[in-house]
Amino acid sequence: MKKWILGIASIALAATLAGCGSSTVANMKGAKITQSEYYEELKSTSSGQSTLRSMIVLKALQQQYGDKVSSKKVTAQYNKVKKEYGSSFSSALEQNGLTTKTFKEQIETSLLSEVALKDLKKPTQKQIDAQWKKYEPKITVQHILVAKKATATTVLAELKKDSSAANFKKLAKKYSTDTATSSTAGKLTAFDNTDTSLDSTFKTAAFKLTKAGDYTTTAVKTSSGYEIIRAINVPAKGKESDHTAELKKQLYTSWESNTTVMTNVIKKVLKKANVSIKDSDLKNVLSVYLSSSSSTTSSSN
């Protein structure tokens, strides 16, 4: 889940941007820096404007969908990422300009955005049909990865004599350069058409295998080397109507990582929120989502 730490503008300066009084931020001999002075300096920077934009988006999402994402869910996601990073978690936060508080706010924004997406964008039948054409059920395969085509030819010659699971296991242990799977018969975690970890050429070849025991009779050239792939389990694709829920889920997953789609979703959220920017110097802070005429601006307090 390392996708959660993205290095995007943090919300670390929220309290500063929220207030612009005369309170002293820093004292020194013969001089001081007030909160107002700090605000004036900060609002002209890209980081300050990004912080305000993040605050506005989060607040609007909370107002419209806050009851759909609990603090417990945010904390659970936070702990999951923390566990994945292990001892490097603190340094990862620091490198991305985040604190525990601002990272949780970032997670909350992301989770709320997903809720907003599902509320504001519904898959059409045409989109579901198009996703069905891409759909492949989760297939389980084993593979042998080698560096040279000549080695792959040798392995294939051995498989032609005996393509059993037992022999494939022996050959994987003897020839495969994939040390993570060579001792376990080359077995990989089941994957479907949404997988992003495997080479696309590998997946295309694997999906052409129609039943358990089938294997690629020619070496498959991928970015890792030469592959021989053998099917362990190939579920039937079935009918589109049997997979409607799954197809919709795949579409939403795809949209969540689509910048254009998510920008349009946040645009709708902000329009509904009827945001009013009171500082004329910050009138374009939401221009990434709205045209300057789309949000009300005023120089009054």
mmCIF file of C-alpha atoms in Angstrom:
data_model
loop_
_atom_site.group_PDB
_atom_site.id
_atom_site.type_symbol
_atom_site.label_atom_id
_atom_site.label_comp_id
_atom_site.label_asym_id
_atom_site.label_seq_id
_atom_site.Cartn_x
_atom_site.Cartn_y
_atom_site.Cartn_z
ATOM 1 C CA MET A 1 0.000 0.000 0.000
ATOM 2 C CA LYS A 2 2.901 2.342 -0.593
ATOM 3 C CA LYS A 3 0.679 4.273 -2.988
ATOM 4 C CA TRP A 4 -0.673 6.139 0.053
ATOM 5 C CA ILE A 5 2.582 8.035 0.641
ATOM 6 C CA LEU A 6 2.645 10.137 -2.494
ATOM 7 C CA GLY A 7 4.580 13.227 -1.511
ATOM 8 C CA ILE A 8 1.636 15.442 -2.495
ATOM 9 C CA ALA A 9 1.112 18.738 -0.697
ATOM 10 C CA SER A 10 0.609 18.032 2.968
ATOM 11 C CA ILE A 11 -1.851 19.783 5.205
ATOM 12 C CA ALA A 12 0.834 20.579 7.771
ATOM 13 C CA LEU A 13 0.228 24.328 7.632
ATOM 14 C CA ALA A 14 -3.507 24.141 8.150
ATOM 15 C CA ALA A 15 -3.588 25.999 11.442
ATOM 16 C CA THR A 16 -1.450 28.802 10.055
ATOM 17 C CA LEU A 17 -3.581 29.333 6.977
ATOM 18 C CA ALA A 18 -6.767 29.137 8.989
ATOM 19 C CA GLY A 19 -5.886 32.186 11.053
ATOM 20 C CA CYS A 20 -4.287 35.508 10.170
ATOM 21 C CA GLY A 21 -4.195 37.495 13.408
ATOM 22 C CA SER A 22 -1.471 39.580 15.015
ATOM 23 C CA SER A 23 -0.234 36.846 17.346
ATOM 24 C CA THR A 24 3.531 36.524 17.398
ATOM 25 C CA VAL A 25 5.002 33.511 15.672
ATOM 26 C CA ALA A 26 8.668 34.285 16.371
ATOM 27 C CA ASN A 27 10.537 36.774 18.552
ATOM 28 C CA MET A 28 14.083 38.090 18.191
ATOM 29 C CA LYS A 29 16.087 41.066 19.392
ATOM 30 C CA GLY A 30 14.368 44.195 18.169
ATOM 31 C CA ALA A 31 11.959 42.378 15.832
ATOM 32 C CA LYS A 32 9.220 39.808 15.590
ATOM 33 C CA ILE A 33 7.229 37.886 12.998
ATOM 34 C CA THR A 34 3.481 37.977 13.435
ATOM 35 C CA GLN A 35 0.949 35.459 12.293
ATOM 36 C CA SER A 36 -0.359 37.980 9.759
ATOM 37 C CA GLU A 37 3.106 38.524 8.293
ATOM 38 C CA TYR A 38 3.654 34.809 8.088
ATOM 39 C CA TYR A 39 0.290 34.350 6.369
ATOM 40 C CA GLU A 40 1.036 37.056 3.805
ATOM 41 C CA GLU A 41 4.351 35.404 2.956
ATOM 42 C CA LEU A 42 2.951 31.884 2.957
ATOM 43 C CA LYS A 43 -0.077 32.511 0.747
ATOM 44 C CA SER A 44 2.159 33.585 -2.134
ATOM 45 C CA THR A 45 3.974 30.242 -2.203
ATOM 46 C CA SER A 46 2.884 27.150 -4.115
ATOM 47 C CA SER A 47 3.109 25.051 -0.948
ATOM 48 C CA GLY A 48 0.856 27.452 0.937
ATOM 49 C CA GLN A 49 -1.722 27.467 -1.856
ATOM 50 C CA SER A 50 -1.573 23.673 -2.129
ATOM 51 C CA THR A 51 -2.193 23.432 1.601
ATOM 52 C CA LEU A 52 -5.265 25.646 1.391
ATOM 53 C CA ARG A 53 -6.545 23.681 -1.613
ATOM 54 C CA SER A 54 -6.106 20.419 0.316
ATOM 55 C CA MET A 55 -7.943 21.874 3.304
ATOM 56 C CA ILE A 56 -10.878 23.023 1.162
ATOM 57 C CA VAL A 57 -11.187 19.692 -0.636
ATOM 58 C CA LEU A 58 -11.071 17.705 2.607
ATOM 59 C CA LYS A 59 -13.613 19.950 4.306
ATOM 60 C CA ALA A 60 -16.017 19.727 1.344
ATOM 61 C CA LEU A 61 -15.680 15.945 1.224
ATOM 62 C CA GLN A 62 -16.263 15.693 4.981
ATOM 63 C CA GLN A 63 -19.422 17.793 4.739
ATOM 64 C CA GLN A 64 -20.904 15.671 1.972
ATOM 65 C CA TYR A 65 -19.584 12.178 2.771
ATOM 66 C CA GLY A 66 -18.113 12.351 6.274
ATOM 67 C CA ASP A 67 -20.567 9.802 7.641
ATOM 68 C CA LYS A 68 -19.295 7.220 5.134
ATOM 69 C CA VAL A 69 -15.671 7.109 6.360
ATOM 70 C CA SER A 70 -15.070 6.595 10.069
ATOM 71 C CA SER A 71 -11.938 7.602 11.973
ATOM 72 C CA LYS A 72 -11.563 3.897 12.745
ATOM 73 C CA LYS A 73 -11.283 3.116 9.038
ATOM 74 C CA VAL A 74 -8.712 5.867 8.535
ATOM 75 C CA THR A 75 -6.650 4.600 11.464
ATOM 76 C CA ALA A 76 -6.856 1.018 10.180
ATOM 77 C CA GLN A 77 -5.480 2.122 6.796
ATOM 78 C CA TYR A 78 -2.785 4.172 8.519
ATOM 79 C CA ASN A 79 -1.689 1.201 10.609
ATOM 80 C CA LYS A 80 -1.654 -1.045 7.547
ATOM 81 C CA VAL A 81 0.728 1.273 5.715
ATOM 82 C CA LYS A 82 2.844 1.748 8.838
ATOM 83 C CA LYS A 83 3.224 -2.014 9.187
ATOM 84 C CA GLU A 84 4.206 -2.381 5.538
ATOM 85 C CA TYR A 85 6.947 0.235 5.820
ATOM 86 C CA GLY A 86 8.210 -1.159 9.118
ATOM 87 C CA SER A 87 11.194 0.667 10.581
ATOM 88 C CA SER A 88 11.416 3.025 7.597
ATOM 89 C CA PHE A 89 7.916 4.455 8.126
ATOM 90 C CA SER A 90 8.984 7.553 10.076
ATOM 91 C CA SER A 91 11.654 8.464 7.560
ATOM 92 C CA ALA A 92 9.194 7.918 4.681
ATOM 93 C CA LEU A 93 6.773 10.378 6.275
ATOM 94 C CA GLU A 94 9.543 12.893 6.875
ATOM 95 C CA GLN A 95 10.851 12.629 3.316
ATOM 96 C CA ASN A 96 7.363 13.414 2.017
ATOM 97 C CA GLY A 97 6.798 16.315 4.388
ATOM 98 C CA LEU A 98 4.139 14.459 6.350
ATOM 99 C CA THR A 99 3.321 13.915 10.017
ATOM 100 C CA THR A 100 1.011 11.355 11.587
ATOM 101 C CA LYS A 101 -1.806 13.934 11.561
ATOM 102 C CA THR A 102 -1.333 15.124 7.980
ATOM 103 C CA PHE A 103 -0.857 11.595 6.641
ATOM 104 C CA LYS A 104 -4.136 10.530 8.248
ATOM 105 C CA GLU A 105 -5.793 13.551 6.653
ATOM 106 C CA GLN A 106 -4.358 12.486 3.313
ATOM 107 C CA ILE A 107 -5.756 8.985 3.793
ATOM 108 C CA GLU A 108 -9.141 10.402 4.803
ATOM 109 C CA THR A 109 -9.203 12.569 1.656
ATOM 110 C CA SER A 110 -8.441 9.540 -0.489
ATOM 111 C CA LEU A 111 -11.100 7.345 1.147
ATOM 112 C CA LEU A 112 -13.715 10.087 0.939
ATOM 113 C CA SER A 113 -12.820 10.680 -2.712
ATOM 114 C CA GLU A 114 -13.505 7.011 -3.435
ATOM 115 C CA VAL A 115 -16.930 7.332 -1.793
ATOM 116 C CA ALA A 116 -17.647 10.469 -3.839
ATOM 117 C CA LEU A 117 -16.591 8.677 -7.031
ATOM 118 C CA LYS A 118 -19.085 5.864 -6.469
ATOM 119 C CA ASP A 119 -21.818 8.370 -5.687
ATOM 120 C CA LEU A 120 -21.204 10.721 -8.602
ATOM 121 C CA LYS A 121 -20.112 8.397 -11.404
ATOM 122 C CA LYS A 122 -22.056 5.267 -12.319
ATOM 123 C CA PRO A 123 -20.783 2.718 -14.878
ATOM 124 C CA THR A 124 -22.821 2.633 -18.075
ATOM 125 C CA GLN A 125 -23.721 -0.638 -19.759
ATOM 126 C CA LYS A 126 -21.373 0.288 -22.600
ATOM 127 C CA GLN A 127 -18.494 0.663 -20.131
ATOM 128 C CA ILE A 128 -19.384 -2.628 -18.450
ATOM 129 C CA ASP A 129 -19.453 -4.369 -21.830
ATOM 130 C CA ALA A 130 -16.044 -2.920 -22.715
ATOM 131 C CA GLN A 131 -14.630 -4.091 -19.384
ATOM 132 C CA TRP A 132 -16.027 -7.573 -20.037
ATOM 133 C CA LYS A 133 -13.956 -7.785 -23.212
ATOM 134 C CA LYS A 134 -10.832 -7.247 -21.082
ATOM 135 C CA TYR A 135 -11.982 -9.529 -18.292
ATOM 136 C CA GLU A 136 -10.020 -12.641 -17.384
ATOM 137 C CA PRO A 137 -10.818 -14.715 -14.285
ATOM 138 C CA LYS A 138 -8.040 -15.332 -11.783
ATOM 139 C CA ILE A 139 -5.655 -17.880 -13.235
ATOM 140 C CA THR A 140 -2.976 -19.743 -11.303
ATOM 141 C CA VAL A 141 0.235 -20.632 -13.144
ATOM 142 C CA GLN A 142 3.782 -21.752 -12.522
ATOM 143 C CA HIS A 143 6.758 -20.544 -14.489
ATOM 144 C CA ILE A 144 10.403 -21.070 -15.250
ATOM 145 C CA LEU A 145 12.412 -17.929 -15.912
ATOM 146 C CA VAL A 146 15.781 -18.142 -17.672
ATOM 147 C CA ALA A 147 18.184 -15.542 -19.038
ATOM 148 C CA LYS A 148 18.980 -17.101 -22.407
ATOM 149 C CA LYS A 149 16.746 -18.335 -25.196
ATOM 150 C CA ALA A 150 18.985 -21.389 -25.630
ATOM 151 C CA THR A 151 18.299 -22.391 -22.023
ATOM 152 C CA ALA A 152 14.580 -21.957 -22.593
ATOM 153 C CA THR A 153 14.824 -24.231 -25.644
ATOM 154 C CA THR A 154 16.491 -26.874 -23.471
ATOM 155 C CA VAL A 155 13.730 -26.628 -20.852
ATOM 156 C CA LEU A 156 11.017 -26.875 -23.517
ATOM 157 C CA ALA A 157 12.666 -29.989 -24.957
ATOM 158 C CA GLU A 158 12.510 -31.589 -21.505
ATOM 159 C CA LEU A 159 8.865 -30.606 -21.104
ATOM 160 C CA LYS A 160 8.004 -32.090 -24.474
ATOM 161 C CA LYS A 161 9.140 -35.452 -23.089
ATOM 162 C CA ASP A 162 7.289 -34.989 -19.800
ATOM 163 C CA SER A 163 5.020 -32.021 -19.107
ATOM 164 C CA SER A 164 3.811 -33.293 -15.729
ATOM 165 C CA ALA A 165 3.697 -31.050 -12.649
ATOM 166 C CA ALA A 166 6.402 -33.171 -11.046
ATOM 167 C CA ASN A 167 8.805 -32.689 -13.944
ATOM 168 C CA PHE A 168 8.035 -28.975 -14.189
ATOM 169 C CA LYS A 169 8.932 -28.680 -10.512
ATOM 170 C CA LYS A 170 12.281 -30.382 -11.102
ATOM 171 C CA LEU A 171 13.054 -28.162 -14.060
ATOM 172 C CA ALA A 172 12.087 -25.007 -12.158
ATOM 173 C CA LYS A 173 14.441 -25.925 -9.347
ATOM 174 C CA LYS A 174 17.248 -26.682 -11.813
ATOM 175 C CA TYR A 175 16.919 -23.825 -14.296
ATOM 176 C CA SER A 176 14.730 -20.959 -13.024
ATOM 177 C CA THR A 177 16.471 -17.729 -12.094
ATOM 178 C CA ASP A 178 13.422 -16.612 -10.136
ATOM 179 C CA THR A 179 14.801 -17.470 -6.711
ATOM 180 C CA ALA A 180 11.522 -16.563 -5.018
ATOM 181 C CA THR A 181 9.643 -19.412 -6.754
ATOM 182 C CA SER A 182 12.242 -21.837 -8.115
ATOM 183 C CA SER A 183 12.062 -24.017 -5.003
ATOM 184 C CA THR A 184 8.241 -24.069 -4.996
ATOM 185 C CA ALA A 185 7.680 -25.348 -8.532
ATOM 186 C CA GLY A 186 7.606 -21.794 -9.924
ATOM 187 C CA LYS A 187 4.078 -21.185 -8.645
ATOM 188 C CA LEU A 188 2.803 -17.604 -8.731
ATOM 189 C CA THR A 189 -0.030 -15.936 -6.878
ATOM 190 C CA ALA A 190 -3.290 -16.091 -8.837
ATOM 191 C CA PHE A 191 -3.915 -13.024 -11.016
ATOM 192 C CA ASP A 192 -6.561 -11.609 -13.346
ATOM 193 C CA ASN A 193 -6.733 -8.887 -15.999
ATOM 194 C CA THR A 194 -6.344 -6.116 -13.409
ATOM 195 C CA ASP A 195 -2.895 -7.253 -12.275
ATOM 196 C CA THR A 196 -0.216 -4.577 -12.636
ATOM 197 C CA SER A 197 2.768 -6.422 -11.189
ATOM 198 C CA LEU A 198 3.393 -8.868 -14.035
ATOM 199 C CA ASP A 199 4.780 -8.160 -17.505
ATOM 200 C CA SER A 200 1.928 -7.618 -19.987
ATOM 201 C CA THR A 201 3.472 -10.110 -22.445
ATOM 202 C CA PHE A 202 3.577 -12.705 -19.672
ATOM 203 C CA LYS A 203 -0.093 -12.158 -18.845
ATOM 204 C CA THR A 204 -1.178 -12.318 -22.482
ATOM 205 C CA ALA A 205 0.589 -15.660 -22.907
ATOM 206 C CA ALA A 206 -0.800 -17.017 -19.636
ATOM 207 C CA PHE A 207 -4.388 -16.105 -20.504
ATOM 208 C CA LYS A 208 -4.110 -18.099 -23.732
ATOM 209 C CA LEU A 209 -3.703 -21.318 -21.722
ATOM 210 C CA THR A 210 -7.105 -22.955 -21.635
ATOM 211 C CA LYS A 211 -6.800 -25.745 -19.065
ATOM 212 C CA ALA A 212 -4.619 -27.089 -16.268
ATOM 213 C CA GLY A 213 -1.459 -28.697 -17.592
ATOM 214 C CA ASP A 214 -1.248 -26.529 -20.730
ATOM 215 C CA TYR A 215 2.062 -24.748 -21.138
ATOM 216 C CA THR A 216 3.658 -22.287 -23.546
ATOM 217 C CA THR A 217 5.384 -24.368 -26.203
ATOM 218 C CA THR A 218 7.601 -21.483 -27.235
ATOM 219 C CA ALA A 219 9.647 -19.227 -24.952
ATOM 220 C CA VAL A 220 7.838 -16.035 -23.925
ATOM 221 C CA LYS A 221 10.185 -13.039 -24.090
ATOM 222 C CA THR A 222 9.488 -10.578 -21.272
ATOM 223 C CA SER A 223 11.388 -7.757 -19.626
ATOM 224 C CA SER A 224 12.792 -10.295 -17.148
ATOM 225 C CA GLY A 225 14.092 -12.837 -19.653
ATOM 226 C CA TYR A 226 12.591 -15.917 -21.264
ATOM 227 C CA GLU A 227 9.576 -17.576 -19.650
ATOM 228 C CA ILE A 228 7.955 -20.973 -19.838
ATOM 229 C CA ILE A 229 4.476 -20.828 -18.293
ATOM 230 C CA ARG A 230 2.339 -23.773 -17.208
ATOM 231 C CA ALA A 231 -1.315 -23.517 -16.111
ATOM 232 C CA ILE A 232 -2.305 -24.920 -12.719
ATOM 233 C CA ASN A 233 -5.892 -23.651 -12.564
ATOM 234 C CA VAL A 234 -7.887 -21.914 -15.312
ATOM 235 C CA PRO A 235 -11.453 -21.025 -14.269
ATOM 236 C CA ALA A 236 -14.119 -20.709 -16.950
ATOM 237 C CA LYS A 237 -14.884 -17.120 -17.912
ATOM 238 C CA GLY A 238 -18.610 -17.686 -17.739
ATOM 239 C CA LYS A 239 -21.229 -15.127 -18.783
ATOM 240 C CA GLU A 240 -20.982 -11.353 -18.456
ATOM 241 C CA SER A 241 -24.160 -11.252 -16.368
ATOM 242 C CA ASP A 242 -22.463 -13.476 -13.776
ATOM 243 C CA HIS A 243 -19.708 -10.909 -13.236
ATOM 244 C CA THR A 244 -21.509 -7.554 -13.291
ATOM 245 C CA ALA A 245 -20.506 -6.637 -9.717
ATOM 246 C CA GLU A 246 -16.885 -7.591 -10.322
ATOM 247 C CA LEU A 247 -16.766 -5.647 -13.601
ATOM 248 C CA LYS A 248 -18.113 -2.542 -11.868
ATOM 249 C CA LYS A 249 -15.498 -2.961 -9.140
ATOM 250 C CA GLN A 250 -12.754 -3.163 -11.763
ATOM 251 C CA LEU A 251 -14.038 0.009 -13.413
ATOM 252 C CA TYR A 252 -14.048 1.903 -10.122
ATOM 253 C CA THR A 253 -10.530 0.703 -9.320
ATOM 254 C CA SER A 254 -9.380 1.953 -12.706
ATOM 255 C CA TRP A 255 -11.118 5.304 -12.270
ATOM 256 C CA GLU A 256 -9.596 5.834 -8.821
ATOM 257 C CA SER A 257 -6.146 6.042 -10.428
ATOM 258 C CA ASN A 258 -7.341 8.166 -13.346
ATOM 259 C CA THR A 259 -6.430 11.810 -12.687
ATOM 260 C CA THR A 260 -8.990 13.199 -15.138
ATOM 261 C CA VAL A 261 -11.853 11.185 -13.640
ATOM 262 C CA MET A 262 -10.978 12.071 -10.047
ATOM 263 C CA THR A 263 -10.476 15.753 -10.875
ATOM 264 C CA ASN A 264 -13.993 15.825 -12.329
ATOM 265 C CA VAL A 265 -15.363 14.161 -9.196
ATOM 266 C CA ILE A 266 -13.731 16.730 -6.896
ATOM 267 C CA LYS A 267 -14.959 19.485 -9.217
ATOM 268 C CA LYS A 268 -18.543 18.331 -8.620
ATOM 269 C CA VAL A 269 -17.962 18.156 -4.864
ATOM 270 C CA LEU A 270 -16.563 21.699 -4.787
ATOM 271 C CA LYS A 271 -19.375 23.081 -6.914
ATOM 272 C CA LYS A 272 -21.915 21.589 -4.513
ATOM 273 C CA ALA A 273 -19.981 23.059 -1.573
ATOM 274 C CA ASN A 274 -20.255 26.539 -3.152
ATOM 275 C CA VAL A 275 -16.790 27.523 -1.931
ATOM 276 C CA SER A 276 -16.195 31.240 -1.377
ATOM 277 C CA ILE A 277 -12.573 32.437 -1.397
ATOM 278 C CA LYS A 278 -12.404 35.586 0.733
ATOM 279 C CA ASP A 279 -8.810 36.561 -0.043
ATOM 280 C CA SER A 280 -8.525 37.973 -3.578
ATOM 281 C CA ASP A 281 -4.859 36.940 -3.725
ATOM 282 C CA LEU A 282 -6.005 33.334 -3.475
ATOM 283 C CA LYS A 283 -8.922 33.574 -5.906
ATOM 284 C CA ASN A 284 -7.366 31.026 -8.277
ATOM 285 C CA VAL A 285 -6.413 28.479 -5.650
ATOM 286 C CA LEU A 286 -9.049 26.054 -6.973
ATOM 287 C CA SER A 287 -8.357 26.671 -10.663
ATOM 288 C CA VAL A 288 -7.136 23.096 -11.061
ATOM 289 C CA TYR A 289 -10.749 22.060 -10.382
ATOM 290 C CA LEU A 290 -12.827 25.133 -11.224
ATOM 291 C CA SER A 291 -12.570 28.108 -13.529
ATOM 292 C CA SER A 292 -12.118 31.359 -11.643
ATOM 293 C CA SER A 293 -15.724 32.233 -12.424
ATOM 294 C CA SER A 294 -16.983 28.953 -10.979
ATOM 295 C CA SER A 295 -16.146 29.801 -7.378
ATOM 296 C CA THR A 296 -17.308 32.904 -5.587
ATOM 297 C CA THR A 297 -14.483 35.241 -4.617
ATOM 298 C CA SER A 298 -14.587 38.244 -2.329
ATOM 299 C CA SER A 299 -12.056 40.526 -0.724
ATOM 300 C CA SER A 300 -14.270 41.007 2.330
ATOM 301 C CA ASN A 301 -13.698 39.178 5.610
#
